[in-house]
Coordinates of C-alpha atoms in Angstrom, one line a residue:
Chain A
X1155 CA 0.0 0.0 0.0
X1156 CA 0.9 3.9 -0.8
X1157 CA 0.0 7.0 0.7
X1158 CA -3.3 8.2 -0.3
X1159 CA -2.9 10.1 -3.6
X1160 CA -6.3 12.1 -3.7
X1161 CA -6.8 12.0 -7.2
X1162 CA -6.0 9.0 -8.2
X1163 CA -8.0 7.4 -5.3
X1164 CA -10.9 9.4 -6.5
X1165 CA -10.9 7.6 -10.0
X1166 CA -10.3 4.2 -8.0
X1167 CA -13.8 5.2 -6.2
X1168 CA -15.6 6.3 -9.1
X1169 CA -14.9 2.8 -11.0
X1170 CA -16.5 1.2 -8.6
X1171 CA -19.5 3.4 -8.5
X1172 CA -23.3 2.0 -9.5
X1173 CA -22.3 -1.2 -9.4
X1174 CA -22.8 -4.3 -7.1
X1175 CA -19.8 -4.5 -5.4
X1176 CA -18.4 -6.5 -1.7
X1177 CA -17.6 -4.3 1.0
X1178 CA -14.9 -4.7 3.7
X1179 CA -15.4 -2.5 6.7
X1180 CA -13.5 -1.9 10.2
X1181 CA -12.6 -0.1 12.6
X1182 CA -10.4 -1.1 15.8
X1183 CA -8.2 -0.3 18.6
X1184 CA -7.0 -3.8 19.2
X1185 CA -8.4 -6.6 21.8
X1186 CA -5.6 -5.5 23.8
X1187 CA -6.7 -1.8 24.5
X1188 CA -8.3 -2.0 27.8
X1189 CA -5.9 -4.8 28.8
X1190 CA -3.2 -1.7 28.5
X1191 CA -5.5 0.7 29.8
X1192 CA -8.4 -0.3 32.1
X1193 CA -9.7 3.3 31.7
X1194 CA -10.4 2.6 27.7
X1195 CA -13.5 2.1 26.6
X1196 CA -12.8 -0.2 23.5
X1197 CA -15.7 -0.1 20.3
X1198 CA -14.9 -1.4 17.5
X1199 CA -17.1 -2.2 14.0
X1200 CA -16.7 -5.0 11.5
X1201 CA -18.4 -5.8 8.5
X1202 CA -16.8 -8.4 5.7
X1203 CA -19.0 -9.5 2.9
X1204 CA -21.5 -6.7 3.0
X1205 CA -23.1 -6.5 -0.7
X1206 CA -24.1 -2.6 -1.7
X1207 CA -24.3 -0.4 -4.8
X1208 CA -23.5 3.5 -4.4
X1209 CA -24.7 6.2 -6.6
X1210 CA -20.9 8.0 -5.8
X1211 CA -18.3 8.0 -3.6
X1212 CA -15.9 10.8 -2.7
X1213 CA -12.5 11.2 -0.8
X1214 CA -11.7 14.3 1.1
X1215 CA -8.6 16.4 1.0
X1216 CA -7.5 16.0 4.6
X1217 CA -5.0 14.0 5.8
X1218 CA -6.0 11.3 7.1
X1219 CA -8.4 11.1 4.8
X1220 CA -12.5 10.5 5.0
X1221 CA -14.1 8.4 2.4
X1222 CA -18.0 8.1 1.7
X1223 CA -19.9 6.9 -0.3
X1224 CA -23.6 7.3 -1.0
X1225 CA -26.3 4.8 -1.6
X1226 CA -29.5 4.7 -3.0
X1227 CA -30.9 5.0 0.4
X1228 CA -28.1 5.6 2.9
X1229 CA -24.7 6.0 3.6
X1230 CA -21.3 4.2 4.3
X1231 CA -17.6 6.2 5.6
X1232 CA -14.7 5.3 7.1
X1233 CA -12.5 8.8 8.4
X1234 CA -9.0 8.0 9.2
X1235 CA -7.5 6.5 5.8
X1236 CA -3.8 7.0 5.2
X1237 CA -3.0 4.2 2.9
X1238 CA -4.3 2.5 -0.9
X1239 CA -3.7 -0.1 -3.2
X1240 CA -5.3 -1.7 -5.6
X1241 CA -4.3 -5.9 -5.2
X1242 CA -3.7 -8.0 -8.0
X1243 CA -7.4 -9.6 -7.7
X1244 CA -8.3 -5.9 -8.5
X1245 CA -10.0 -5.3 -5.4
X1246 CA -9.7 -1.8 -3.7
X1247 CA -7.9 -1.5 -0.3
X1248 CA -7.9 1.2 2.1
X1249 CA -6.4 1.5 5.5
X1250 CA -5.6 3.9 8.2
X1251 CA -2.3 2.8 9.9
X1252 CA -1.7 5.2 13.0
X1253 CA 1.9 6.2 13.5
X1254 CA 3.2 2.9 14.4
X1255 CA 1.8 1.1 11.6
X1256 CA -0.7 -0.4 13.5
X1257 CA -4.2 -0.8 11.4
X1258 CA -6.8 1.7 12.6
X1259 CA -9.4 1.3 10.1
X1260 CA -9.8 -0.4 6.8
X1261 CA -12.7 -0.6 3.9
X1262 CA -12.2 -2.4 1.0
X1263 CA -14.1 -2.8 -2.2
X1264 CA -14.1 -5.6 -4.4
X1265 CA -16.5 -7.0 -6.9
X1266 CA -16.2 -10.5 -6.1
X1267 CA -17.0 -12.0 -2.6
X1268 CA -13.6 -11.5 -0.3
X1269 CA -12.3 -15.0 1.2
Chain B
X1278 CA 10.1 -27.9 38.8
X1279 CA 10.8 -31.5 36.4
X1280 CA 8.7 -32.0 33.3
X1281 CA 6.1 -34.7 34.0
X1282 CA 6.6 -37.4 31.6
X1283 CA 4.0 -37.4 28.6
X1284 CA 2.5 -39.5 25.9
X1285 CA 1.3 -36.8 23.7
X1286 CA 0.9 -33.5 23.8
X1287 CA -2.3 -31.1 22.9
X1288 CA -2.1 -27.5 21.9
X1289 CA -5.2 -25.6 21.4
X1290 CA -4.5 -21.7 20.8
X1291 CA -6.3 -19.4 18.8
X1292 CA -3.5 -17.1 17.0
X1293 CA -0.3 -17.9 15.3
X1294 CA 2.0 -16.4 17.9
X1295 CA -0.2 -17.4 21.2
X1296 CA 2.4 -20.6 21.5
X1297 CA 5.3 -18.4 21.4
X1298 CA 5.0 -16.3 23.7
X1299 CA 3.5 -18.8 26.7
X1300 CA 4.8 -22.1 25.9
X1301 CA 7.4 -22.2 23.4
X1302 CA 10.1 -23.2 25.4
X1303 CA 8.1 -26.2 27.5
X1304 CA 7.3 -27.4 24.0
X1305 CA 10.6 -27.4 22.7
X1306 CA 11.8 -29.6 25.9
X1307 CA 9.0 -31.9 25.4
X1308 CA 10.2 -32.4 21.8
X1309 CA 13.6 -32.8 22.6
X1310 CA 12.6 -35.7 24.8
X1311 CA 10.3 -37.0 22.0
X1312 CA 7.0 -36.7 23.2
X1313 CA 4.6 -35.7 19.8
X1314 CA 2.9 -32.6 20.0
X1315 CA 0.0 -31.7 17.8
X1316 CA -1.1 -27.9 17.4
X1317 CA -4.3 -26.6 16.9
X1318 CA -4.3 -23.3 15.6
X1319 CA -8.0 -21.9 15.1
X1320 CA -7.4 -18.8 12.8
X1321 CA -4.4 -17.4 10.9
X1322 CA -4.3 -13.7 13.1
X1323 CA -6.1 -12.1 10.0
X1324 CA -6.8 -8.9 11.9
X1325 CA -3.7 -8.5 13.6
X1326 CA -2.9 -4.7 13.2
X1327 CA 0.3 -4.6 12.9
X1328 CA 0.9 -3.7 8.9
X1329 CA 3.9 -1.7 9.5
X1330 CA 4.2 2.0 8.5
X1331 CA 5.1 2.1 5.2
X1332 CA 3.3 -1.2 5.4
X1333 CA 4.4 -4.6 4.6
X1334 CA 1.0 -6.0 4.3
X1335 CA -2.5 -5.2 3.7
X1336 CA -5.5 -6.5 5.4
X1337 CA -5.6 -9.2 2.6
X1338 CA -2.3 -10.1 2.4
X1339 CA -1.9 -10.8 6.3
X1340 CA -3.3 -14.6 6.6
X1341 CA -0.9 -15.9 3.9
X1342 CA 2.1 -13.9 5.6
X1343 CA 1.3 -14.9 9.3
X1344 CA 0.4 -18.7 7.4
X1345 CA 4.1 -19.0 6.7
X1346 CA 5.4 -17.5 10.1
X1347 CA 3.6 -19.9 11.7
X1348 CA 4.9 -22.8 9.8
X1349 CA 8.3 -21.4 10.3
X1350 CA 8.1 -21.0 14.5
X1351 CA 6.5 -24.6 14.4
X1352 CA 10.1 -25.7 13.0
X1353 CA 11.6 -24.1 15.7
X1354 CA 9.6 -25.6 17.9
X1355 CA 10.2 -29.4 16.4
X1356 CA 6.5 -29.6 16.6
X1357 CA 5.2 -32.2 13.0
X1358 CA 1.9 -32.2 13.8
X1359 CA 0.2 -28.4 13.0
X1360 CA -3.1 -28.2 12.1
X1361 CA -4.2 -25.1 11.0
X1362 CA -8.4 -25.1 11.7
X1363 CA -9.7 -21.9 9.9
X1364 CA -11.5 -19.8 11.3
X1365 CA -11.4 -16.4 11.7
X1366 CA -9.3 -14.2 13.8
X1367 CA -11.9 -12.0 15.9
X1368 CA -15.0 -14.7 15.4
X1369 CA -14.1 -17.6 17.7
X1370 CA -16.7 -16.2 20.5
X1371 CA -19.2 -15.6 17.9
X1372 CA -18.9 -19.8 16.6
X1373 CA -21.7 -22.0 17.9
X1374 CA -20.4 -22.9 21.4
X1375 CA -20.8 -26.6 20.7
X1376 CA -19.3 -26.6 17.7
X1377 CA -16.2 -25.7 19.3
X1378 CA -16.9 -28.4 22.0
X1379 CA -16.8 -30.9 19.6
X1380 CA -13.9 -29.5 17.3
X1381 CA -12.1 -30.4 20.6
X1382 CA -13.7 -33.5 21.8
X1383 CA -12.6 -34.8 18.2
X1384 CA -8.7 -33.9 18.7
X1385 CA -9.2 -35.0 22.2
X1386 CA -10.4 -38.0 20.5
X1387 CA -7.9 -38.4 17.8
X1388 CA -4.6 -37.6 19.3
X1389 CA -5.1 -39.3 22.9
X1390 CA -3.0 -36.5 24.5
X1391 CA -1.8 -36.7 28.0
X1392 CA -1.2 -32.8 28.5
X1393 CA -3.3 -29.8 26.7
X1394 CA -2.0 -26.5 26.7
X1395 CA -4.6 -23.7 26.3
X1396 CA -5.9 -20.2 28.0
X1397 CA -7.2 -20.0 31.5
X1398 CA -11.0 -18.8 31.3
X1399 CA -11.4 -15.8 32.2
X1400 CA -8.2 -14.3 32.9
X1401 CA -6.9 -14.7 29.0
X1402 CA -7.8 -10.8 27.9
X1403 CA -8.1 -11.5 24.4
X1404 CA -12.4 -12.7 23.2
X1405 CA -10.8 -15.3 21.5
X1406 CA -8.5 -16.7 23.4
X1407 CA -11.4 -16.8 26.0
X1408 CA -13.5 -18.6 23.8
X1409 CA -10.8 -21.1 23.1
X1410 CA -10.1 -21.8 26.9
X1411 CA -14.0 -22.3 27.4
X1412 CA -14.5 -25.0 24.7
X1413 CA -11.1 -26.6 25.5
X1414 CA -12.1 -26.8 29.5
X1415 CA -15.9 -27.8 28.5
X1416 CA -15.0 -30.5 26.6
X1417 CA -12.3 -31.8 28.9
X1418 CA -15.3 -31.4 31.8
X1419 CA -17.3 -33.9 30.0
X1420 CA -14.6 -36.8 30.1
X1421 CA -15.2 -39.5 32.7
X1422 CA -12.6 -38.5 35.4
X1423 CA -10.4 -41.0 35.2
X1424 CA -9.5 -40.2 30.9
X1425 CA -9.1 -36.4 31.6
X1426 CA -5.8 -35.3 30.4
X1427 CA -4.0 -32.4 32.7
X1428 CA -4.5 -29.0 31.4
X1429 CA -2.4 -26.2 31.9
X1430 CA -3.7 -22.9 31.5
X1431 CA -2.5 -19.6 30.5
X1432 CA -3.3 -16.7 32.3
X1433 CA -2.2 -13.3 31.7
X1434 CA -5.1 -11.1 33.0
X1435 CA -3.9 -8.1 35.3
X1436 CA -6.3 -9.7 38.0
X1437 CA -5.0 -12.8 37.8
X1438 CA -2.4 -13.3 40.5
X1439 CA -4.9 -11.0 42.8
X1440 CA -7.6 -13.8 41.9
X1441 CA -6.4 -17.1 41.6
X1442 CA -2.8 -16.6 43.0
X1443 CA 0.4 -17.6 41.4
X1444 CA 0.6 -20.4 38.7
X1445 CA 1.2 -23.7 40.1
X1446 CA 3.4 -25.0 37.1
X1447 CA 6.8 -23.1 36.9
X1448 CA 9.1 -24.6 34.0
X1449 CA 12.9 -23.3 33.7
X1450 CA 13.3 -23.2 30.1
X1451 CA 16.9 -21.4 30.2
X1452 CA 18.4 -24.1 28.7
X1453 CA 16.0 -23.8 25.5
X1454 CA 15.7 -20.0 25.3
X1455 CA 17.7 -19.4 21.7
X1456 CA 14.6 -21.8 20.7
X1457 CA 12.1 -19.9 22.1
X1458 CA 13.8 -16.7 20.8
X1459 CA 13.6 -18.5 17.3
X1460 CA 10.1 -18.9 17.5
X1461 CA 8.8 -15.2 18.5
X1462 CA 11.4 -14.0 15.8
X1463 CA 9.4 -16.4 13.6
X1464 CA 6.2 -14.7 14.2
X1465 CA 7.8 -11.4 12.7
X1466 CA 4.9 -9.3 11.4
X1467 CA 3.3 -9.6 14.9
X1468 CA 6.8 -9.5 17.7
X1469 CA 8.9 -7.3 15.7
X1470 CA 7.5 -4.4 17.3
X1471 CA 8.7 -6.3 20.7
X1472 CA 12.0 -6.9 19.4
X1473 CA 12.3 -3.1 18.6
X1474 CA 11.1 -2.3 21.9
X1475 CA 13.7 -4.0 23.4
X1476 CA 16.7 -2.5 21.2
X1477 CA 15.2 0.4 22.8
X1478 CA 15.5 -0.8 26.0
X1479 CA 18.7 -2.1 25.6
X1480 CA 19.6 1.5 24.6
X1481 CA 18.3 2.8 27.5
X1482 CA 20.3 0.3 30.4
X1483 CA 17.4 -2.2 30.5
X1484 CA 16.5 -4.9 28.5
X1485 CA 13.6 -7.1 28.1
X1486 CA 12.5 -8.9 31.6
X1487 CA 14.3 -11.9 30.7
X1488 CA 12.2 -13.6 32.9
X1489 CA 10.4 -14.7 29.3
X1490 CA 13.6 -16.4 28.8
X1491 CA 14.0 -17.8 32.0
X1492 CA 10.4 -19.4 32.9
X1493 CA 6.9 -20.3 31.5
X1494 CA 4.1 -20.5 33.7
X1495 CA 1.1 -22.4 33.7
X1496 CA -2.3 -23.3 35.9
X1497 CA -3.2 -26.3 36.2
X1498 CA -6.7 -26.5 35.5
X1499 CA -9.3 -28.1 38.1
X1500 CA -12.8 -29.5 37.4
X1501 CA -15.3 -29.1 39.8
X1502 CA -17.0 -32.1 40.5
X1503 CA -21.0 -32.5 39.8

């Protein structure tokens, strides 16, 4: 994976757009987190699989970056995405590492099923 | 303490890396006396975080990456017998519980083991690592008394020494510790972060407890009786 390069994450979005595609969504701060820190309150969200179809997606201009993407009749975003690449399956892989590398977030499109 | 002699040898850990850092070293002396040891490894560590900054991996990539480490610390370890079960790193609490009963009743089953190594419920932190320890103990629970194989626990909880006092089963694994050493290294995408943590000890005047070097600690796990 690379650094997010705005514009040519944009056209990576827009490829995908109106079409069925598989959806990889998470966000975590590690099983660990409260083990470290009693204090922390750890939530995290996963979603692998997830079949959806949006109208358009966008990425903004802030670093790290916030990705949405609008659907007939809702919405999915992941803020916090530092890293791309598109995988030799074609498949479209974003992450958010924090400054140690450790995986913050991730959303992923593909148009075939993920394993 | 001596190792108890052994016929066979169960491991039952969710992660590839959860043998490494609790039991590396007691399995490395068990093999070097010969006793087989067969590993049950439910899920490849697919979500581990770590993918490095610039990363090395992506969420994708990770299973086939900590695959190979995995096969790589077994060598070190001398264990043959790895079976690798497939499931998913982050799901194991979510599986049907008796699913997972009987996933271990049948190893249980097949491999006759003497000793199982697994978590201690409840004090194990990690949601799958507790679910491991439940299904492990369960199905052990349901053996006629007499068949039940020991099982050591591992406990790492900060309440645990609090709570159920210090472990019973203290093994001096000094003598095997470039093994064990071998084995985390092994696990590289997930203890290299350790290993540089330690160069930074060292830099500072204290290195890594070596106490991880010295002993491994298990409870023994008790049944209450119905």
């Amino acid at each position: 994976m690379k650094e997010v390069d705005v514009q040519e994450l944009q056209k990576l979005i827009d490829s995908f757009a109106k079409k069925d595609v598989y959806i990889h969504l998470e966000t975590t701060n590690g099983s660990y987190a409260t083990h470290f820190n009693e204090q922390f309150f750890n939530a995290s969200a996963f979603i692998r699989n997830a079949k959806i179809r949006y109208e358009h997606g966008k990425v903004i201009d802030d670093n790290p970056h916030r990705i949405g993407l609008k659907l007939e009749n809702g919405w999915v975003y992941a803020q916090g995405i530092t890293h791309y690449e598109v995988d030799e399956q074609g498949r479209l892989l974003m992450a958010g590492l924090n400054q140690e590398g450790k995986l913050a977030i991730a959303l992923e499109i593909s148009e075939t099923p993920f394993a | 303490m001596t190792l108890t002699p052994q016929r066979h040898i169960l491991m039952v850990f969710p992660h590839p890396d959860d043998e490494a850092f609790s039991s590396a070293g007691l399995i490395r002396l068990y093999r070097n006396m010969g006793v087989p040891v067969t590993y049950a490894c439910l899920t490849l560590g697919e979500m581990g975080r770590n993918l490095g900054n610039p990363p090395f991996a992506t969420r994708e990539s990770l299973p086939e990456i900590r695959r190979k480490e995995l096969l790589k610390a077994c060598e070190a370890m001398g264990i043959e017998d790895l079976r690798m079960m497939g499931f998913r790193d982050k799901t194991v609490e979510f599986e049907d519980d008796e699913k997972m009963v009987k996933l271990v009743q049948d190893l249980i089953d097949e491999v006759n083991p003497s000793l199982i190594i697994t978590f201690y419920p409840n004090y194990s932190v990690h949601p799958d690592h507790e679910a491991t320890a439940r299904a492990v103990v369960e199905a052990v629970r349901r053996m006629p008394k007499e068949k039940r194989p020991v099982v050591y626990g591992v406990a790492f909880a900060n309440n645990t020494v609090a709570e159920i006092g210090e472990p019973d089963v203290v093994i001096d694994i000094s003598s095997v510790k470039e093994d064990k050493l071998k084995t985390l290294l092994a696990h590289n995408s997930q203890t290299a972060w350790m290993i540089e943590e330690n160069n930074k000890r060292v830099d500072e005047g204290q290195p890594m407890s070596d106490s991880w070097f010295h002993y491994e600690k298990f409870y023994t796990i008790t049944f209450d009786e119905e």
